[in-house]
Amino acid sequence: GAVVSQHPSWVICKSGTSVKIECRSLDFQATTMFWYRQFPKQSLMLMATSNEGSKATYEQGVEKDKFLINHASLTLSTLTVTSAHPEDSSFYICSASSTQVRRNQPQHFGDGTRLSIL
Amino acid sequence: SQKIEQNSEALNIQEGKTATLTCNYTNYSPAYLQWYRQDPGRGPVFLLLIRENEKEKRKERLKVTFDTTLKQSLFHITASQPADSATYLCALEGTGANNLFFGTGTRLTVIP
């Protein structure tokens, strides 16, 4: 149980392109999903918290107009990297917690999206 | 601001030995701490959660301790196997509901 699917797993595109990444909870409902970015040999950095039906909460230093988040249902959140540039190349990972929001819950992660901007 | 350190970037041990990984934190008093495993090119997988009022937690060959005085957690893998080779991340609760802040991870290699 508690499977999170992320798509696509790998994207290569030209600079200036917008890229959409999907995060789905397959066997549970998630009111809250999280988006992380991970650079090589570094840890996961939280970018934003996505709440179903409301605006995402962005961490300090993350441009909300650059990284658009939509959480339209209890099983799907999307991250769109708008007008991507080479410095946006990274490993993007989503995670979700079940709708029974309690503190101390483990997060269930997708397998990440490797984004390479040429 | 809170700081999380996993003070070994890489750890190599012989198969069958016990691996011990360390997670230290400062400027912080988390109510709980979690450990995850991450394989290359994959997302992290939850392993164990320990609360501030728990000194120790076990799951099969895994053991986690949590010392709130030392601000430290130790993660042990007993009878280690080559399949245990991965990066292990500790994570502390963040400011929001179920937010997590991650350490930089320790890359464990178990040598056959």
mmCIF file of C-alpha atoms in Angstrom:
data_model
loop_
_atom_site.group_PDB
_atom_site.id
_atom_site.type_symbol
_atom_site.label_atom_id
_atom_site.label_comp_id
_atom_site.label_asym_id
_atom_site.label_seq_id
_atom_site.Cartn_x
_atom_site.Cartn_y
_atom_site.Cartn_z
ATOM 1 C CA GLY A 1 0.000 0.000 0.000
ATOM 2 C CA ALA A 2 0.813 3.710 -0.011
ATOM 3 C CA VAL A 3 2.172 3.873 -3.538
ATOM 4 C CA VAL A 4 3.089 7.202 -5.118
ATOM 5 C CA SER A 5 3.623 7.339 -8.858
ATOM 6 C CA GLN A 6 5.578 10.132 -10.518
ATOM 7 C CA HIS A 7 5.639 10.807 -14.238
ATOM 8 C CA PRO A 8 7.683 11.270 -16.318
ATOM 9 C CA SER A 9 10.760 9.689 -14.794
ATOM 10 C CA TRP A 10 13.119 11.455 -17.173
ATOM 11 C CA VAL A 11 12.877 14.596 -19.284
ATOM 12 C CA ILE A 12 15.351 16.296 -21.584
ATOM 13 C CA CYS A 13 14.249 19.526 -23.214
ATOM 14 C CA LYS A 14 15.486 22.777 -24.623
ATOM 15 C CA SER A 15 15.941 25.943 -22.604
ATOM 16 C CA GLY A 16 12.761 27.996 -22.480
ATOM 17 C CA THR A 17 10.440 24.996 -22.502
ATOM 18 C CA SER A 18 7.857 24.451 -19.780
ATOM 19 C CA VAL A 19 7.788 20.994 -18.228
ATOM 20 C CA LYS A 20 4.953 19.413 -16.266
ATOM 21 C CA ILE A 21 5.568 16.666 -13.713
ATOM 22 C CA GLU A 22 2.716 14.604 -12.276
ATOM 23 C CA CYS A 23 2.524 13.027 -8.839
ATOM 24 C CA ARG A 24 -0.256 10.540 -8.112
ATOM 25 C CA SER A 25 -1.187 8.622 -4.982
ATOM 26 C CA LEU A 26 -2.400 5.292 -6.351
ATOM 27 C CA ASP A 27 -3.997 3.552 -3.408
ATOM 28 C CA PHE A 28 -4.698 6.286 -0.896
ATOM 29 C CA GLN A 29 -5.963 9.822 -0.800
ATOM 30 C CA ALA A 30 -3.604 12.635 -0.001
ATOM 31 C CA THR A 31 -4.747 16.111 0.980
ATOM 32 C CA THR A 32 -1.116 17.121 1.231
ATOM 33 C CA MET A 33 1.704 16.474 -1.209
ATOM 34 C CA PHE A 34 5.231 17.783 -1.040
ATOM 35 C CA TRP A 35 7.654 18.718 -3.802
ATOM 36 C CA TYR A 36 11.397 18.379 -3.287
ATOM 37 C CA ARG A 37 14.455 19.064 -5.395
ATOM 38 C CA GLN A 38 17.692 17.152 -5.031
ATOM 39 C CA PHE A 39 21.040 18.088 -6.572
ATOM 40 C CA PRO A 40 23.788 15.462 -6.977
ATOM 41 C CA LYS A 41 25.196 14.267 -3.655
ATOM 42 C CA GLN A 42 22.951 16.648 -1.760
ATOM 43 C CA SER A 43 19.890 16.074 0.314
ATOM 44 C CA LEU A 44 16.284 16.710 -0.525
ATOM 45 C CA MET A 45 15.287 20.353 -0.305
ATOM 46 C CA LEU A 46 11.612 21.047 0.240
ATOM 47 C CA MET A 47 10.303 23.390 -2.436
ATOM 48 C CA ALA A 48 6.616 23.605 -1.618
ATOM 49 C CA THR A 49 3.709 21.991 0.151
ATOM 50 C CA SER A 50 0.709 21.300 -2.039
ATOM 51 C CA ASN A 51 -2.754 21.187 -0.496
ATOM 52 C CA GLU A 52 -5.769 19.877 -2.359
ATOM 53 C CA GLY A 53 -8.088 22.666 -3.356
ATOM 54 C CA SER A 54 -5.928 25.527 -2.146
ATOM 55 C CA LYS A 55 -2.776 27.410 -3.053
ATOM 56 C CA ALA A 56 0.567 25.799 -2.465
ATOM 57 C CA THR A 57 2.889 27.027 0.255
ATOM 58 C CA TYR A 58 6.366 27.738 -1.079
ATOM 59 C CA GLU A 59 9.596 27.605 0.886
ATOM 60 C CA GLN A 60 11.742 30.690 1.120
ATOM 61 C CA GLY A 61 13.721 31.306 -2.037
ATOM 62 C CA VAL A 62 11.474 29.224 -4.304
ATOM 63 C CA GLU A 63 9.809 31.278 -7.033
ATOM 64 C CA LYS A 64 6.116 30.481 -7.154
ATOM 65 C CA ASP A 65 5.793 31.899 -10.668
ATOM 66 C CA LYS A 66 8.601 29.663 -11.836
ATOM 67 C CA PHE A 67 7.364 26.480 -10.199
ATOM 68 C CA LEU A 68 3.609 26.264 -10.612
ATOM 69 C CA ILE A 69 1.841 23.723 -8.429
ATOM 70 C CA ASN A 70 -1.693 22.483 -8.903
ATOM 71 C CA HIS A 71 -3.365 19.993 -6.555
ATOM 72 C CA ALA A 72 -6.782 19.591 -8.114
ATOM 73 C CA SER A 73 -7.769 16.262 -6.575
ATOM 74 C CA LEU A 74 -6.984 14.051 -3.614
ATOM 75 C CA THR A 75 -4.776 11.849 -5.778
ATOM 76 C CA LEU A 76 -2.981 14.215 -8.146
ATOM 77 C CA SER A 77 -0.582 17.119 -7.819
ATOM 78 C CA THR A 78 1.381 18.635 -10.687
ATOM 79 C CA LEU A 79 4.532 20.732 -10.750
ATOM 80 C CA THR A 80 5.180 22.834 -13.842
ATOM 81 C CA VAL A 81 8.633 24.272 -14.335
ATOM 82 C CA THR A 82 7.972 27.287 -16.520
ATOM 83 C CA SER A 83 10.504 28.560 -19.044
ATOM 84 C CA ALA A 84 13.089 26.109 -17.764
ATOM 85 C CA HIS A 85 16.773 26.968 -17.915
ATOM 86 C CA PRO A 86 19.866 24.794 -17.433
ATOM 87 C CA GLU A 87 20.117 25.787 -13.769
ATOM 88 C CA ASP A 88 16.711 24.173 -13.227
ATOM 89 C CA SER A 89 18.189 20.794 -14.134
ATOM 90 C CA SER A 90 17.785 18.590 -11.099
ATOM 91 C CA PHE A 91 16.036 15.564 -9.621
ATOM 92 C CA TYR A 92 12.482 16.482 -8.597
ATOM 93 C CA ILE A 93 10.700 14.211 -6.120
ATOM 94 C CA CYS A 94 7.173 14.335 -4.770
ATOM 95 C CA SER A 95 5.777 12.758 -1.640
ATOM 96 C CA ALA A 96 2.382 12.411 -0.034
ATOM 97 C CA SER A 97 0.766 11.767 3.314
ATOM 98 C CA SER A 98 -2.662 10.236 3.782
ATOM 99 C CA THR A 99 -5.715 12.386 4.327
ATOM 100 C CA GLN A 100 -5.769 11.523 8.011
ATOM 101 C CA VAL A 101 -3.317 14.290 8.689
ATOM 102 C CA ARG A 102 -1.476 13.557 11.870
ATOM 103 C CA ARG A 103 1.898 14.667 12.907
ATOM 104 C CA ASN A 104 4.567 12.010 12.835
ATOM 105 C CA GLN A 105 3.272 10.360 9.679
ATOM 106 C CA PRO A 106 5.841 8.948 7.303
ATOM 107 C CA GLN A 107 5.859 10.328 3.811
ATOM 108 C CA HIS A 108 5.525 8.130 0.744
ATOM 109 C CA PHE A 109 7.752 9.179 -2.112
ATOM 110 C CA GLY A 110 7.553 8.866 -5.847
ATOM 111 C CA ASP A 111 10.594 7.688 -7.766
ATOM 112 C CA GLY A 112 11.503 11.152 -8.929
ATOM 113 C CA THR A 113 11.853 12.956 -12.247
ATOM 114 C CA ARG A 114 15.267 13.634 -13.688
ATOM 115 C CA LEU A 115 15.018 16.969 -15.512
ATOM 116 C CA SER A 116 17.797 17.995 -17.884
ATOM 117 C CA ILE A 117 17.585 21.361 -19.635
ATOM 118 C CA LEU A 118 19.900 21.839 -22.593
ATOM 119 C CA SER B 1 17.786 27.990 11.829
ATOM 120 C CA GLN B 2 17.743 24.262 12.398
ATOM 121 C CA LYS B 3 20.660 22.273 11.131
ATOM 122 C CA ILE B 4 20.843 18.542 10.503
ATOM 123 C CA GLU B 5 24.171 16.789 10.047
ATOM 124 C CA GLN B 6 24.930 13.268 9.080
ATOM 125 C CA ASN B 7 28.584 13.367 9.759
ATOM 126 C CA SER B 8 29.681 10.532 7.526
ATOM 127 C CA GLU B 9 29.203 11.143 3.847
ATOM 128 C CA ALA B 10 30.222 7.569 3.107
ATOM 129 C CA LEU B 11 30.678 4.450 5.198
ATOM 130 C CA ASN B 12 32.137 1.121 4.068
ATOM 131 C CA ILE B 13 31.746 -1.983 6.197
ATOM 132 C CA GLN B 14 32.262 -5.685 5.829
ATOM 133 C CA GLU B 15 29.274 -7.960 5.314
ATOM 134 C CA GLY B 16 27.957 -9.333 8.599
ATOM 135 C CA LYS B 17 29.133 -6.388 10.681
ATOM 136 C CA THR B 18 26.918 -3.777 12.289
ATOM 137 C CA ALA B 19 26.673 -0.438 10.511
ATOM 138 C CA THR B 20 26.134 2.619 12.703
ATOM 139 C CA LEU B 21 25.060 5.912 11.149
ATOM 140 C CA THR B 22 24.820 9.191 13.033
ATOM 141 C CA CYS B 23 22.410 12.092 12.743
ATOM 142 C CA ASN B 24 23.008 15.254 14.766
ATOM 143 C CA TYR B 25 20.839 18.327 14.889
ATOM 144 C CA THR B 26 21.143 21.803 16.361
ATOM 145 C CA ASN B 27 18.907 24.787 17.113
ATOM 146 C CA TYR B 28 15.969 22.464 17.252
ATOM 147 C CA SER B 29 13.853 20.225 19.474
ATOM 148 C CA PRO B 30 11.897 17.903 17.207
ATOM 149 C CA ALA B 31 9.104 15.771 18.592
ATOM 150 C CA TYR B 32 10.079 12.934 16.273
ATOM 151 C CA LEU B 33 12.713 11.819 13.835
ATOM 152 C CA GLN B 34 12.499 9.556 10.793
ATOM 153 C CA TRP B 35 14.981 7.475 8.821
ATOM 154 C CA TYR B 36 14.714 6.778 5.110
ATOM 155 C CA ARG B 37 16.630 4.701 2.596
ATOM 156 C CA GLN B 38 17.352 6.063 -0.884
ATOM 157 C CA ASP B 39 18.731 4.030 -3.757
ATOM 158 C CA PRO B 40 20.374 5.785 -6.743
ATOM 159 C CA GLY B 41 17.826 7.433 -9.030
ATOM 160 C CA ARG B 42 14.928 6.531 -6.753
ATOM 161 C CA GLY B 43 12.819 8.306 -4.165
ATOM 162 C CA PRO B 44 13.390 7.724 -0.454
ATOM 163 C CA VAL B 45 11.667 4.828 1.280
ATOM 164 C CA PHE B 46 10.485 5.181 4.880
ATOM 165 C CA LEU B 47 12.172 2.872 7.372
ATOM 166 C CA LEU B 48 11.550 3.944 10.962
ATOM 167 C CA LEU B 49 10.078 6.738 13.049
ATOM 168 C CA ILE B 50 11.052 7.428 16.645
ATOM 169 C CA ARG B 51 9.381 9.875 18.991
ATOM 170 C CA GLU B 52 11.104 12.110 21.518
ATOM 171 C CA ASN B 53 9.805 10.039 24.429
ATOM 172 C CA GLU B 54 11.180 6.814 22.924
ATOM 173 C CA LYS B 55 14.777 5.955 23.546
ATOM 174 C CA GLU B 56 14.981 3.105 21.066
ATOM 175 C CA LYS B 57 12.993 1.565 18.221
ATOM 176 C CA ARG B 58 13.594 -1.719 16.430
ATOM 177 C CA LYS B 59 12.442 -3.266 13.188
ATOM 178 C CA GLU B 60 13.985 -6.557 12.120
ATOM 179 C CA ARG B 61 17.730 -5.849 11.703
ATOM 180 C CA LEU B 62 17.276 -2.116 12.157
ATOM 181 C CA LYS B 63 17.576 -0.172 15.400
ATOM 182 C CA VAL B 64 17.227 3.553 15.977
ATOM 183 C CA THR B 65 18.033 5.513 19.115
ATOM 184 C CA PHE B 66 17.047 9.084 19.921
ATOM 185 C CA ASP B 67 18.925 11.093 22.532
ATOM 186 C CA THR B 68 17.258 14.476 22.942
ATOM 187 C CA THR B 69 19.939 15.624 25.389
ATOM 188 C CA LEU B 70 22.757 14.983 22.931
ATOM 189 C CA LYS B 71 20.485 15.995 20.029
ATOM 190 C CA GLN B 72 21.496 12.865 18.227
ATOM 191 C CA SER B 73 20.013 9.777 16.611
ATOM 192 C CA LEU B 74 21.922 6.618 15.822
ATOM 193 C CA PHE B 75 20.809 4.187 13.137
ATOM 194 C CA HIS B 76 22.105 0.636 13.310
ATOM 195 C CA ILE B 77 21.919 -2.183 10.784
ATOM 196 C CA THR B 78 22.967 -5.496 12.301
ATOM 197 C CA ALA B 79 24.247 -8.453 10.274
ATOM 198 C CA SER B 80 24.657 -6.135 7.298
ATOM 199 C CA GLN B 81 24.246 -7.466 3.773
ATOM 200 C CA PRO B 82 25.365 -6.104 0.387
ATOM 201 C CA ALA B 83 21.667 -5.409 -0.334
ATOM 202 C CA ASP B 84 21.753 -2.864 2.498
ATOM 203 C CA SER B 85 24.048 -0.677 0.396
ATOM 204 C CA ALA B 86 22.227 2.616 -0.162
ATOM 205 C CA THR B 87 22.086 6.192 1.084
ATOM 206 C CA TYR B 88 20.370 6.603 4.436
ATOM 207 C CA LEU B 89 18.700 9.892 5.297
ATOM 208 C CA CYS B 90 17.498 11.175 8.629
ATOM 209 C CA ALA B 91 14.639 13.636 8.652
ATOM 210 C CA LEU B 92 13.161 15.903 11.290
ATOM 211 C CA GLU B 93 9.732 17.434 11.460
ATOM 212 C CA GLY B 94 9.446 20.854 9.913
ATOM 213 C CA THR B 95 7.303 23.809 10.761
ATOM 214 C CA GLY B 96 4.224 22.785 8.796
ATOM 215 C CA ALA B 97 1.954 19.785 9.112
ATOM 216 C CA ASN B 98 4.063 16.774 8.216
ATOM 217 C CA ASN B 99 6.876 18.862 6.707
ATOM 218 C CA LEU B 100 10.210 17.123 6.851
ATOM 219 C CA PHE B 101 13.742 18.487 6.720
ATOM 220 C CA PHE B 102 16.348 16.025 5.570
ATOM 221 C CA GLY B 103 19.985 15.505 6.418
ATOM 222 C CA THR B 104 22.550 15.168 3.649
ATOM 223 C CA GLY B 105 22.620 11.397 3.964
ATOM 224 C CA THR B 106 25.248 8.722 4.496
ATOM 225 C CA ARG B 107 26.123 6.446 1.599
ATOM 226 C CA LEU B 108 26.585 2.957 3.034
ATOM 227 C CA THR B 109 28.478 0.286 1.126
ATOM 228 C CA VAL B 110 28.475 -3.256 2.483
ATOM 229 C CA ILE B 111 31.416 -5.194 1.084
ATOM 230 C CA PRO B 112 30.893 -8.923 0.485
#
